[in-house]
Coordinates of C-alpha atoms and ligand atoms in Angstrom, one line a residue:
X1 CA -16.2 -21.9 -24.8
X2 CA -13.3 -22.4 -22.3
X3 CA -14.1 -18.8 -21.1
X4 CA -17.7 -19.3 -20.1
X5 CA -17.3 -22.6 -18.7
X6 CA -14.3 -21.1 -16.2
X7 CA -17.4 -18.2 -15.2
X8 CA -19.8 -21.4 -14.5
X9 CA -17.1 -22.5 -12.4
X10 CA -16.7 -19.5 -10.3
X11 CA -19.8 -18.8 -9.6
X12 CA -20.0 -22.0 -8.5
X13 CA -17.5 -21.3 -6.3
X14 CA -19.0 -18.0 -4.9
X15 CA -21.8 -19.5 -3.0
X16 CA -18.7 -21.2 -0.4
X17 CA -16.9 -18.9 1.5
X18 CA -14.0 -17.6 0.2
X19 CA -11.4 -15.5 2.3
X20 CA -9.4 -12.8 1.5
X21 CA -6.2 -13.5 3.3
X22 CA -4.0 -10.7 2.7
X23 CA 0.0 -11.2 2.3
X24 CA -0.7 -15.3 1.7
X25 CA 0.7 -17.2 -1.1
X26 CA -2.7 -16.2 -3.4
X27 CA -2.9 -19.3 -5.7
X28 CA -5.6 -19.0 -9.1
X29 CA -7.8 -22.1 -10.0
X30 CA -4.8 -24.0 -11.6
X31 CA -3.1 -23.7 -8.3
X32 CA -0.4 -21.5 -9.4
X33 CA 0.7 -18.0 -8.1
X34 CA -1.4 -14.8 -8.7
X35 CA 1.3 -12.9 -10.5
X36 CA -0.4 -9.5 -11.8
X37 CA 1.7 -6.7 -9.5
X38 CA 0.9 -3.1 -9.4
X39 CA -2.1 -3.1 -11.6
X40 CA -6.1 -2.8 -11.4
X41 CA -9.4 -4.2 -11.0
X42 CA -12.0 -3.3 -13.1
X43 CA -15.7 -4.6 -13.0
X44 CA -17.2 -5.9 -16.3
X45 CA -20.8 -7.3 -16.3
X46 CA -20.6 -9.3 -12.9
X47 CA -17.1 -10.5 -13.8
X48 CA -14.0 -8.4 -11.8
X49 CA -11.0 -8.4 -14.4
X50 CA -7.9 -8.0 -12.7
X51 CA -4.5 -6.5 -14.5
X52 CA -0.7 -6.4 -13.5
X53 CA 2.8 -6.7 -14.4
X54 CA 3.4 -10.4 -14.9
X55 CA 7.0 -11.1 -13.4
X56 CA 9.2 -13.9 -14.9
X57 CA 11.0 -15.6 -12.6
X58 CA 14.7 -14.3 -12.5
X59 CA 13.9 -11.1 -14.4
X60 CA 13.3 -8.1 -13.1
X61 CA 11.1 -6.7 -16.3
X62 CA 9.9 -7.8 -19.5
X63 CA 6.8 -10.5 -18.7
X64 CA 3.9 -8.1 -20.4
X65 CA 0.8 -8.2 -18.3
X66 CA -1.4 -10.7 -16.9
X67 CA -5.2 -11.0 -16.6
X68 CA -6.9 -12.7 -14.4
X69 CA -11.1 -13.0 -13.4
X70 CA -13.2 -13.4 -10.4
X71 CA -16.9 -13.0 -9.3
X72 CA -16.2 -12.7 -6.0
X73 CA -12.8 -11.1 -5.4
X74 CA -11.1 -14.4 -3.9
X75 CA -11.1 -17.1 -6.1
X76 CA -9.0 -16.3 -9.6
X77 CA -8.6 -17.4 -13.2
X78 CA -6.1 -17.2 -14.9
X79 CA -6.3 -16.0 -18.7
X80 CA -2.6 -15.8 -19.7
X81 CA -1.1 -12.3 -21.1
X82 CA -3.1 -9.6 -21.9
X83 CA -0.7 -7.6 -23.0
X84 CA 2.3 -10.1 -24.5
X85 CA 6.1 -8.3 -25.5
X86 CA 7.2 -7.6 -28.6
X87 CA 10.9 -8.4 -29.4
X88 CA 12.8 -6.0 -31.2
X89 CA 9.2 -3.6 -30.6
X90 CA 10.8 0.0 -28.8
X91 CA 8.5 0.1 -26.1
X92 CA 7.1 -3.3 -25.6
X93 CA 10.4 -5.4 -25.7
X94 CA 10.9 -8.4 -22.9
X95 CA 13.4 -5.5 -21.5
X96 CA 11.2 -2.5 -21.7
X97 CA 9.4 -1.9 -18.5
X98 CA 5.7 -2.0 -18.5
X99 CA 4.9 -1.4 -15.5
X100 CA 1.5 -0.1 -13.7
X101 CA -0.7 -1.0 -16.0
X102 CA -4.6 0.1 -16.0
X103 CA -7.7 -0.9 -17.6
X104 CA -10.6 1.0 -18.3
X105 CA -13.7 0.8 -20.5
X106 CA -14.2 3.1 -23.5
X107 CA -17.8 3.6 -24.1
X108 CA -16.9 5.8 -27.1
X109 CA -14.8 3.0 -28.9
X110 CA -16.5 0.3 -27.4
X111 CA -13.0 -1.1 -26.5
X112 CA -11.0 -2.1 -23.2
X113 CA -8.2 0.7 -23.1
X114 CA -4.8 -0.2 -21.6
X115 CA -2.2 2.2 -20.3
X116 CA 0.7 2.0 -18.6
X117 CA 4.3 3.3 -17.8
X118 CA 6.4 2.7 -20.5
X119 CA 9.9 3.0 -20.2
X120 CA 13.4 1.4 -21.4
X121 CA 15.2 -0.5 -18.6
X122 CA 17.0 2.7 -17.3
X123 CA 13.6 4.8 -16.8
X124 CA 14.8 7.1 -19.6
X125 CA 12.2 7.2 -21.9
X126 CA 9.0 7.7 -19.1
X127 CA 6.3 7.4 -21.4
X128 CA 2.5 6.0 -21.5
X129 CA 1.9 3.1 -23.1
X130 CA -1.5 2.9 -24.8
X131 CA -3.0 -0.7 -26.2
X132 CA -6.6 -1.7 -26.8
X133 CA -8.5 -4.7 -27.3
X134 CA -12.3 -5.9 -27.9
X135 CA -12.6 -7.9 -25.1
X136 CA -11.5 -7.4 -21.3
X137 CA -8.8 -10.2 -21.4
X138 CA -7.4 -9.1 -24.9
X139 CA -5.2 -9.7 -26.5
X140 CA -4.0 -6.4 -26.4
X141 CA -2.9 -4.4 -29.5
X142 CA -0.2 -2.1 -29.1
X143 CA -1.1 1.8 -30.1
X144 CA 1.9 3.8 -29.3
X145 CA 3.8 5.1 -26.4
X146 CA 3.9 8.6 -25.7
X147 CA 5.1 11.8 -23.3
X148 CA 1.8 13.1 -21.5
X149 CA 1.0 16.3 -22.6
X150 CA 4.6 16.8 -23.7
X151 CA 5.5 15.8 -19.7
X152 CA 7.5 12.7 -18.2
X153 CA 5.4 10.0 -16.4
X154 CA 6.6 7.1 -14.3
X155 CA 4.8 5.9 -11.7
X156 CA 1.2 5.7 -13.4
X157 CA -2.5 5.3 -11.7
X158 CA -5.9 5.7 -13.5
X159 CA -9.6 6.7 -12.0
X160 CA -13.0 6.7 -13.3
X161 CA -15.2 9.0 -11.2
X162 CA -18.2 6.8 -10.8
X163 CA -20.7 10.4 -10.8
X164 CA -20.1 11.3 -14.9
X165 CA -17.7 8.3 -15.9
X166 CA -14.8 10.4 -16.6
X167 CA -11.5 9.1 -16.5
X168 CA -8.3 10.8 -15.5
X169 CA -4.5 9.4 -15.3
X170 CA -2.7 10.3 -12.4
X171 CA 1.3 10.0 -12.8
X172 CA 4.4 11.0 -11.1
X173 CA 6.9 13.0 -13.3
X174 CA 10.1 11.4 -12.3
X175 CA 13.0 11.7 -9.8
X176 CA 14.8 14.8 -11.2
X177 CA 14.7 17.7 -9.4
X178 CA 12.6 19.2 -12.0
X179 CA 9.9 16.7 -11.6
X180 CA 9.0 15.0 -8.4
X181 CA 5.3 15.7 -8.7
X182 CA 2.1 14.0 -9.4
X183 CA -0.2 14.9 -11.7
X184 CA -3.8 14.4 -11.8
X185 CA -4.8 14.4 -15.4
X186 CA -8.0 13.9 -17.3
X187 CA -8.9 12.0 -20.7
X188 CA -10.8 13.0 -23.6
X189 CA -14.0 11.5 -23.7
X190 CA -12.7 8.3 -25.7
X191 CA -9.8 7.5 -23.2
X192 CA -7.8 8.1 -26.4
X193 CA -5.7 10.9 -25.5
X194 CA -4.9 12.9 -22.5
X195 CA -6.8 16.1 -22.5
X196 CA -5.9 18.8 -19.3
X197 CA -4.2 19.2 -16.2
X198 CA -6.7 19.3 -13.2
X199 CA -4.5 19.1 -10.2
X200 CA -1.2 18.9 -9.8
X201 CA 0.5 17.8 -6.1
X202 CA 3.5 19.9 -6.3
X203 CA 7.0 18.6 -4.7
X204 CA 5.2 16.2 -2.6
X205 CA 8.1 13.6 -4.4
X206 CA 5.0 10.7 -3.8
X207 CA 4.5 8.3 -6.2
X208 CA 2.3 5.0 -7.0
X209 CA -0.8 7.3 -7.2
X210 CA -4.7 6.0 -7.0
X211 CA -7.9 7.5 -6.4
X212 CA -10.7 6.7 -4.1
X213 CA -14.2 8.4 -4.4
X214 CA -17.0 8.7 -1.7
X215 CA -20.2 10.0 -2.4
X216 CA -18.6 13.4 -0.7
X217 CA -14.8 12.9 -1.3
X218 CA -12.0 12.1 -3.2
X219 CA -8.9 10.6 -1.3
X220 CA -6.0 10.7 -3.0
X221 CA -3.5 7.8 -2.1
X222 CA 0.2 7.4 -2.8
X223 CA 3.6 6.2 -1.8
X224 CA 6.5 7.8 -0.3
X225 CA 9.8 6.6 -3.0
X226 CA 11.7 4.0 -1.8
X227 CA 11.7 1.6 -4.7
X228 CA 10.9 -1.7 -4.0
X229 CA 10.9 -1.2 0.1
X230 CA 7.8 -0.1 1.7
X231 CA 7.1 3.0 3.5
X232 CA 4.2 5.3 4.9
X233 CA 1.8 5.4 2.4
X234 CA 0.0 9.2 2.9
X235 CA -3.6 10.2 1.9
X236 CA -5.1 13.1 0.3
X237 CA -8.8 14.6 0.7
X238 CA -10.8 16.8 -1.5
X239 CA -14.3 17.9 -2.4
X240 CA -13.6 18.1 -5.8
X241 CA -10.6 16.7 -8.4
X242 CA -9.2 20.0 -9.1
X243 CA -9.1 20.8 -5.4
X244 CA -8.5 22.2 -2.9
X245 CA -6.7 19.1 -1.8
X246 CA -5.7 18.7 1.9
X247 CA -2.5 18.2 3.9
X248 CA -1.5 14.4 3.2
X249 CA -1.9 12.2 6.0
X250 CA -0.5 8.3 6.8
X251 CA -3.4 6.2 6.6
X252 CA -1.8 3.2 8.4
X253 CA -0.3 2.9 11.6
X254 CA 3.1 4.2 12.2
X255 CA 6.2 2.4 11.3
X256 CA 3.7 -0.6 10.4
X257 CA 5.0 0.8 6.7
X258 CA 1.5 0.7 5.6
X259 CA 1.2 -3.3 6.8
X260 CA 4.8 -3.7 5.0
X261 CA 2.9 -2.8 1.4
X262 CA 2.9 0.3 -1.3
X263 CA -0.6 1.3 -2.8
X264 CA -1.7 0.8 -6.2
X265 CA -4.8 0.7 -6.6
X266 CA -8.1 0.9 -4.7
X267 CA -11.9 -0.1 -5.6
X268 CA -15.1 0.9 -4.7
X269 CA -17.3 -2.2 -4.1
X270 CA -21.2 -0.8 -4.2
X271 CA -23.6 -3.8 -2.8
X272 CA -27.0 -3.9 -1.8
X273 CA -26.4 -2.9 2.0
X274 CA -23.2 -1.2 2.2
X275 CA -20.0 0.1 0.5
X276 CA -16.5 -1.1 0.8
X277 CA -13.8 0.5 0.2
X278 CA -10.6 -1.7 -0.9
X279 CA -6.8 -0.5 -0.5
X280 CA -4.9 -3.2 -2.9
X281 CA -1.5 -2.3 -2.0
X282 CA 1.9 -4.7 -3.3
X283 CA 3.5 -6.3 -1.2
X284 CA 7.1 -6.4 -3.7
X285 CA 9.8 -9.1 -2.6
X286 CA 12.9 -7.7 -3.7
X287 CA 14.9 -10.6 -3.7
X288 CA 12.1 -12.7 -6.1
X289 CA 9.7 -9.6 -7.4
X290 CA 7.4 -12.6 -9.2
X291 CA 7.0 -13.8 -6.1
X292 CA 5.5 -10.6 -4.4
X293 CA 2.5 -10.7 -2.6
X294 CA -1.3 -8.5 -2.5
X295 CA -1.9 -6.7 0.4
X296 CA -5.8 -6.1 0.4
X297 CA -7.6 -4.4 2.6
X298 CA -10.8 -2.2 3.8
X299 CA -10.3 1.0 4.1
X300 CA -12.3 3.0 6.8
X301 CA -13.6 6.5 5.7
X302 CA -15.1 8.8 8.0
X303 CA -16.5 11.8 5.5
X304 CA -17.5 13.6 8.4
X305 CA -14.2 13.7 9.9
X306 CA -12.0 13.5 6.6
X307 CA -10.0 10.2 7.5
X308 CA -9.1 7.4 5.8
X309 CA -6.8 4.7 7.4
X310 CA -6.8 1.3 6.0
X311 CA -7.3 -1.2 8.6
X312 CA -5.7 -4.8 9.1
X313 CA -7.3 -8.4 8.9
X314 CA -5.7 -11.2 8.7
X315 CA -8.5 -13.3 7.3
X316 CA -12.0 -11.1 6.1
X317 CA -14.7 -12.6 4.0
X318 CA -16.3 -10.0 1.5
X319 CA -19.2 -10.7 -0.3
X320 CA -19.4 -8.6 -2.9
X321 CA -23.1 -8.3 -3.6
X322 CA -23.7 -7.0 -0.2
X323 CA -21.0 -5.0 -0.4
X324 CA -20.6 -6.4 3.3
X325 CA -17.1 -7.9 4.5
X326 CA -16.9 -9.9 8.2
X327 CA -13.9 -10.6 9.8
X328 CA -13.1 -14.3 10.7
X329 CA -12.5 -14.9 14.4
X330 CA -9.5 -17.0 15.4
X331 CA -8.4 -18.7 18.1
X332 CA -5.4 -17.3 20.2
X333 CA -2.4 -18.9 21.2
X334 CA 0.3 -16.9 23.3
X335 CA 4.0 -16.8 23.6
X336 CA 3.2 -17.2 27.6
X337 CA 2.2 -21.1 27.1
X338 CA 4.6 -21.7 24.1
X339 CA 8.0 -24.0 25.6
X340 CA 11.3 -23.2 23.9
X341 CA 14.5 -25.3 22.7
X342 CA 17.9 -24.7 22.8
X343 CA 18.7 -21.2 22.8
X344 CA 15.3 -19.2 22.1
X345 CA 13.9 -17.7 25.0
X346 CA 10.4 -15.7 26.5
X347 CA 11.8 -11.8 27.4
X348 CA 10.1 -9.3 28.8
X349 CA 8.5 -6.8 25.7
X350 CA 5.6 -4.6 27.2
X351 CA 3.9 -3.9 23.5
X352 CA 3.7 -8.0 23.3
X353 CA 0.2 -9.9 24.4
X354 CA 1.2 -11.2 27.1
X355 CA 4.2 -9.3 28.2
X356 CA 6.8 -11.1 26.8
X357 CA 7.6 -12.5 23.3
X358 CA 9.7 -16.0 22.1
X359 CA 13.1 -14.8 20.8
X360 CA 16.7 -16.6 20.0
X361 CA 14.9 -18.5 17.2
X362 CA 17.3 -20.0 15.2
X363 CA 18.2 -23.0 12.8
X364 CA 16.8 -26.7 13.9
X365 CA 17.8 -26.9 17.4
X366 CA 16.6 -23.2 18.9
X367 CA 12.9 -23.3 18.1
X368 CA 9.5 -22.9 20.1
X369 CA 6.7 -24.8 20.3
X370 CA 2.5 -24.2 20.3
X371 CA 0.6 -26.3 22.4
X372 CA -3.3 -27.5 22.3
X373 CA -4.0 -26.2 19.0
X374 CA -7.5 -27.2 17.9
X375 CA -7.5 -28.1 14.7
X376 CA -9.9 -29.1 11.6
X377 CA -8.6 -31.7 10.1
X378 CA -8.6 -29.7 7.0
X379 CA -6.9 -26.1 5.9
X380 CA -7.1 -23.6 8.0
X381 CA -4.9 -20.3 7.6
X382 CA -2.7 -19.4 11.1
X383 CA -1.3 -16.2 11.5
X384 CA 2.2 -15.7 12.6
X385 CA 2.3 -11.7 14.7
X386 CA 5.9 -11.5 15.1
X387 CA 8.5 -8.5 15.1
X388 CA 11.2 -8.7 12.8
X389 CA 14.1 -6.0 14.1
X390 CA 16.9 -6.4 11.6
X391 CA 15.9 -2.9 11.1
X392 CA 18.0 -2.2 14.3
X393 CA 21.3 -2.6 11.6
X394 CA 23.8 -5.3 10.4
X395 CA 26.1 -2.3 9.1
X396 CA 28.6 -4.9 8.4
X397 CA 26.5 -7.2 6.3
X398 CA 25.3 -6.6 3.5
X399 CA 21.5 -5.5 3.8
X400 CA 22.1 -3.3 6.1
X401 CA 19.1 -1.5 8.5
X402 CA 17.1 1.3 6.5
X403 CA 17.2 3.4 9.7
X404 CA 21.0 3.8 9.7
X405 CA 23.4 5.9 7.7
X406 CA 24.0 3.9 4.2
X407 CA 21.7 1.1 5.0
X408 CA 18.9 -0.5 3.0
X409 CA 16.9 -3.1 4.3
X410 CA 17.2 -7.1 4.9
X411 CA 14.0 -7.5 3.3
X412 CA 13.0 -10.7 5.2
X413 CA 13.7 -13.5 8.0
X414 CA 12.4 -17.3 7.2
X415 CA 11.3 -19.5 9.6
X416 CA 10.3 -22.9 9.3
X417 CA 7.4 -24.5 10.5
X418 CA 6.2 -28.0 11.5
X419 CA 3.4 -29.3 12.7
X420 CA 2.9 -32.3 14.8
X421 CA 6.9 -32.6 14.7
X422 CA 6.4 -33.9 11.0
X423 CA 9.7 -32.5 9.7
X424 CA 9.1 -34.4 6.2
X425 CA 7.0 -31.3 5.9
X426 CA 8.6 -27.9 6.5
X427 CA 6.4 -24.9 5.8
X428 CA 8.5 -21.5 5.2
X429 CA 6.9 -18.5 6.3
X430 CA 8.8 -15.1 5.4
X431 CA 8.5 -12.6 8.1
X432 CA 9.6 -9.0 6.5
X433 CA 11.4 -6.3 8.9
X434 CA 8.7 -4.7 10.8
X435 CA 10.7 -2.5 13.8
X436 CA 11.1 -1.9 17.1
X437 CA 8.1 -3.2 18.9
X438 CA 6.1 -3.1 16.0
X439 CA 4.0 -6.7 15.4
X440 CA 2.9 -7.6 12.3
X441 CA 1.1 -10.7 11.0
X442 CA 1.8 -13.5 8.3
X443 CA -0.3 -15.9 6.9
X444 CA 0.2 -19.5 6.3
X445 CA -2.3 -22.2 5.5
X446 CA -1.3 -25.3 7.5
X447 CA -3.3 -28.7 8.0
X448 CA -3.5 -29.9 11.5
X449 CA -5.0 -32.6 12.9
X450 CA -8.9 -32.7 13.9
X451 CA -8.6 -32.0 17.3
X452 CA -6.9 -30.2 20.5
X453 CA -3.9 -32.4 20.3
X454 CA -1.5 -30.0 17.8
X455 CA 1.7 -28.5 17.9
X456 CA 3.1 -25.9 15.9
X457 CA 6.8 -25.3 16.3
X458 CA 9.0 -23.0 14.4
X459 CA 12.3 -22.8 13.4
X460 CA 14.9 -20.6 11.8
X461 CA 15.7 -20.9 7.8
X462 CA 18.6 -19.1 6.1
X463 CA 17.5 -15.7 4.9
X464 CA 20.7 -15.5 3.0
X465 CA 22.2 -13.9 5.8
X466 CA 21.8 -15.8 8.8
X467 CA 19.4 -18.3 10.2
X468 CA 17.0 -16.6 13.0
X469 CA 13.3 -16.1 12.7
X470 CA 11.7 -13.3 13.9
X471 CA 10.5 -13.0 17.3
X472 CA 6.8 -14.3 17.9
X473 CA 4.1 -12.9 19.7
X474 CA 1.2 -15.1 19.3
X475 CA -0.3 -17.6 16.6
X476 CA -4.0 -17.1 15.5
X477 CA -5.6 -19.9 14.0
X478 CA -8.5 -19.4 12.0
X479 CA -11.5 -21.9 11.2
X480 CA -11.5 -23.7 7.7
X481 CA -13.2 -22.5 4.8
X482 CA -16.7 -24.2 4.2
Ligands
GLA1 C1 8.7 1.8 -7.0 C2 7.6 2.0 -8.1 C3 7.5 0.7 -8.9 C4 8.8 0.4 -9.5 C5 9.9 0.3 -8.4 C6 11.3 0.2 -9.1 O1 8.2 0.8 -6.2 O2 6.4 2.4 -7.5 O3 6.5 0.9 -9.9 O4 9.2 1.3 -10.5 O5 9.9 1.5 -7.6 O6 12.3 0.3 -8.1

C-alpha cells in the first residue's frame, strides 16, 4: 500500500519540472541524501529503480545496497536496503565489500537478479556476488558468491543489449600483473550463471566498466585506476560485442578528469522524439564516501564519426517520455563586477571570462562579493565555476598534489557562502582540485531575495588543511523550479 501510494506521489510530481543538477547535494522525498554509489538504473514498468552501495557514515564498507525509485529521473524514493548484510555470513558481512552492484531482469526466472563485486575488506577474495528477489526493491536473498568462469573480478559492470535482451557482465580482473584486464562476458539465458568470454580488453589496466548501445554501436566506457580520485575516463567503440573494438579515447575534456567523476553506469533513455544517452558517473568524496555525489550527464554520440564525449550542464531538465532534455539558461555574474575584502584579489588569468579571476579567498575577513543578483524569492540553484590548483603541490602537507612525485590529492577546498550578509546562515560549497586553468562548476541551492537587490559573498572554510577557497570565475544563477 505504502509502495503505490509513493508512485501516485511521483507522478504527481512529474508534471513540475524537475532538474537534474549534477554534483548537488541530491536529497530523496524524505529530504535525506541519495546514497546508492556505483550502481544502476534499471527501468521496470514506467518506474526507474535505482541500485548502489549504501555507505554508512564513518565506514568505509559494509552498508548492503540501497534502492531507490523514480518516474522521471529527478525526484527519488527511498525504499531502504535491497540487499541488507549478513553478520557472521562470508561474503555479505557489514565488512565484506559489496560493491558495484547491478540489477537486471530475468525473464526466464521471473526474478530481479542482483550481482556484484564481492570481496573481503582486503580485495582478496574478488568474487561475484549473486542474490535474487521477486520484486525490484527486494529484499534480496543471498545465492552464493563465486570466481567468474574460474577468473578474478573486481571492478564489476553489467549490460543488456536492448536488440535480443542478452546480458553480459563486464569486470576487471584485478591489480596483479597477471590481471589488469576487463572482460566482457555474457550470461546464460537465465542470468544465472556466466556462460563465455566475448571480448576481452587486454592490459588496458581500466576499470569501472559499462556499456552504451546505439542503434549502430557499442561504446565501451571505463576508468583509468586511481581509487577513489578521479581521472580520464576513456571510451571504446565497436560494431559488434566481440569486436573489433577501437583505440580508447577520453570522452571529457582534458584534465577536467571527466568533470571530477569515474563512470559507472550509463542508460539509454528511448522517448517518443529522441534518444538520450546518460553517463551516471560517482563523484566519490574520499574523506566522507557516504557523502559522495552523482555526476549525471548526456552524452553526445556522433555514429557517423565514432565519438562519444559526455558533455557538462549545470542544471538540464530531461523528460523522459520525450526522451528530450533542455538546458536551463542562467543568468551571469562575473569576477569583473565582484568587489573584494581583505586580502583576495582580481589577477589577470586569460582562460577566465572576463580576463581575470577573484583569488586570496580565505577565512572570514578575505572574501568577495556578487552584486545585483536577481533573485526569486524562492530556490534557485547557483553555480560556483571556480579553479581549485592545490594540484600545483603542498609536498609538505599532507595531501600532497597528484601531479608531483609521492603526492595524492587534497581532495577539496570549502568555502562559505552568505547571502544578503546573513551570516546566521553559512552555506558550504566544496570545490574539488580541478588544475591549472581548468574551471569547473559546483552547485548550490541558495534562496535570495525577490529581486535585483542580492549579494552573494564567499568565504574560506577549513578544508582540514587550511582555509582558502578556490579561485572564482563567475556565478550562474539559474531560475526556480516551477
Ligand atoms: C575504485 C573502484 C571502486 C572502489 C575504489 C576503492 O574507485 O572503481 O569500486 O573499489 O577504487 O579504492
Amino acid at each position: 500500500m505504502w509502495l503505490s501510494g509513493s508512485v501516485l506521489l511521483l507522478s504527481a510530481a512529474v508534471a513540475q519540472a524537475k532538474y537534474i543538477v549534477p554534483g548537488a547535494r541530491w536529497r530523496d522525498t524524505d529530504g535525506n541524501l541519495v546514497n546508492a554509489h556505483a550502481g544502476n538504473v534499471i527501468q521496470d514498468n514506467g518506474t526507474f529503480w535505482w541500485f548502489g552501495e549504501y555507505k554508512v557514515e564513518g565506514q568505509e564498507e559494509g552498508g548492503g545496497v540501497s534502492v531507490y525509485s523514480s518516474t522521471d529521473l529527478a525526484t527519488w524514493a527511498s525504499h531502504g536496503l535491497a540487499l541488507e548484510p549478513v553478520e557472521g555470513s562470508p561474503y555479505i558481512s557489514p565488512s565484506n565489500i559489496i560493491q558495484r552492484p547491478k540489477v537486471v531482469y530475468s525473464e526466464s526466472t521471473g526474478k530481479y537478479h542482483m550481482w556484484w563485486h564481492a570481496d573481503n575488506s582486503s580485495y582478496g577474495l574478488l568474487l561475484q556476488g549473486f542474490a535474487t528477489a521477486d520484486t525490484p526493491a527486494g529484499p534480496y536473498s543471498f545465492v552464493n558468491a563465486t570466481a567468474p568462469l574460474g577468473n578474478w573480478s573486481q571492478d564489476f559492470g553489467m549490460f543488456t543489449d536492448y536488440k535480443d535482451g542478452r546480458t553480459y557482465a563486464l569486470y576487471s580482473n584485478g591489480d596483479r600483473a597477471e590481471g589488469r584486464d576487463v572482460y566482457l562476458t555474457s550470461y546464460n539465458k537465465e542470468v544465472t550463471a556466466l556462460d563465455e568470454v566475448v571480448h576481452r580488453f587486454d592490459k588496458f589496466d581500466l576499470e569501472a566498466p559499462t556499456i552504451i548501445q546505439t542503434e549502430r554501436s557499442y561504446y565501451a566506457l571505463m576508468s583509468h585506476k586511481t581509487g577513489y580520485r578521479p581521472n580520464n575516463v576513456v571510451a571504446f567503440r565497436a560494431d559488434s560485442l566481440s569486436g573489433p573494438w577501437s583505440q580508447p579515447w577520453i570522452v571529457a575534456p582534458l584534465n577536467t578528469r571527466t568533470y571530477n567523476s569515474q563512470s559507472g553506469f550509463t542508460l539509454r533513455i528511448k522517448g517518443s522524439k529522441k534518444t538520450t544517452y546518460l553517463y551516471l558517473g560517482d563523484q566519490w568524496d574520499s574523506n566522507s564516501l557516504w557523502e559522495s555525489r552523482y555526476i549525471w550527464l548526456p552524452m553526445n554520440i556522433h555514429d557517423n564519426r565514432r565519438t562519444l564525449e559526455v558533455e557538462w550542464h549545470d542544471v538540464y531538465d530531461l523528460n523522459v517520455k520525450t526522451g528530450d532534455f533542455k538546458p536551463v539558461k542562467g543568468r551571469e555574474y562575473t569576477s569583473k563586477d565582484a568587489t573584494t575584502n581583505g586580502n583576495a584579489f582580481k589577477q589577470e588569468a586569460n582562460f577566465a571570462s572576463d580576463g581575470v579571476i577573484l583569488t586570496g579567498i580565505e577565512g572570514n575577513d578575505s572574501t568577495v562579493t556578487f552584486h545585483g543578483i536577481e533573485g526569486t524569492g524562492k530556490p534557485q540553484w547557483v553555480s560556483f565555476y571556480y579553479q581549485n590548483t592545490d594540484d600545483m603541490g603542498f609536498g609538505d602537507q599532507p595531501g600532497g598534489s597528484p601531479d608531483r612525485i609521492g603526492g595524492s590529492w587534497q581532495l577539496r577546498r570549502i568555502s562559505s557562502v552568505v547571502v544578503n550578509g546573513n551570516t546566521e546562515k553559512v552555506e558550504t560549497l566544496y570545490q574539488r582540485d580541478t588544475h591549472k586553468g581548468i574551471i569547473l562548476s559546483t552547485p548550490l541551492q541558495l534562496t535570495l531575495n525577490k529581486g535585483s537587490k542580492n549579494t552573494i559573498t564567499v568565504g574560506g572554510l577549513s578544508n582540514g588543511f587550511h582555509y582558502k577557497g578556490a579561485d572564482l570565475d563567475k556565478i550562474v544563477v539559474y531560475p526556480s523550479e516551477k
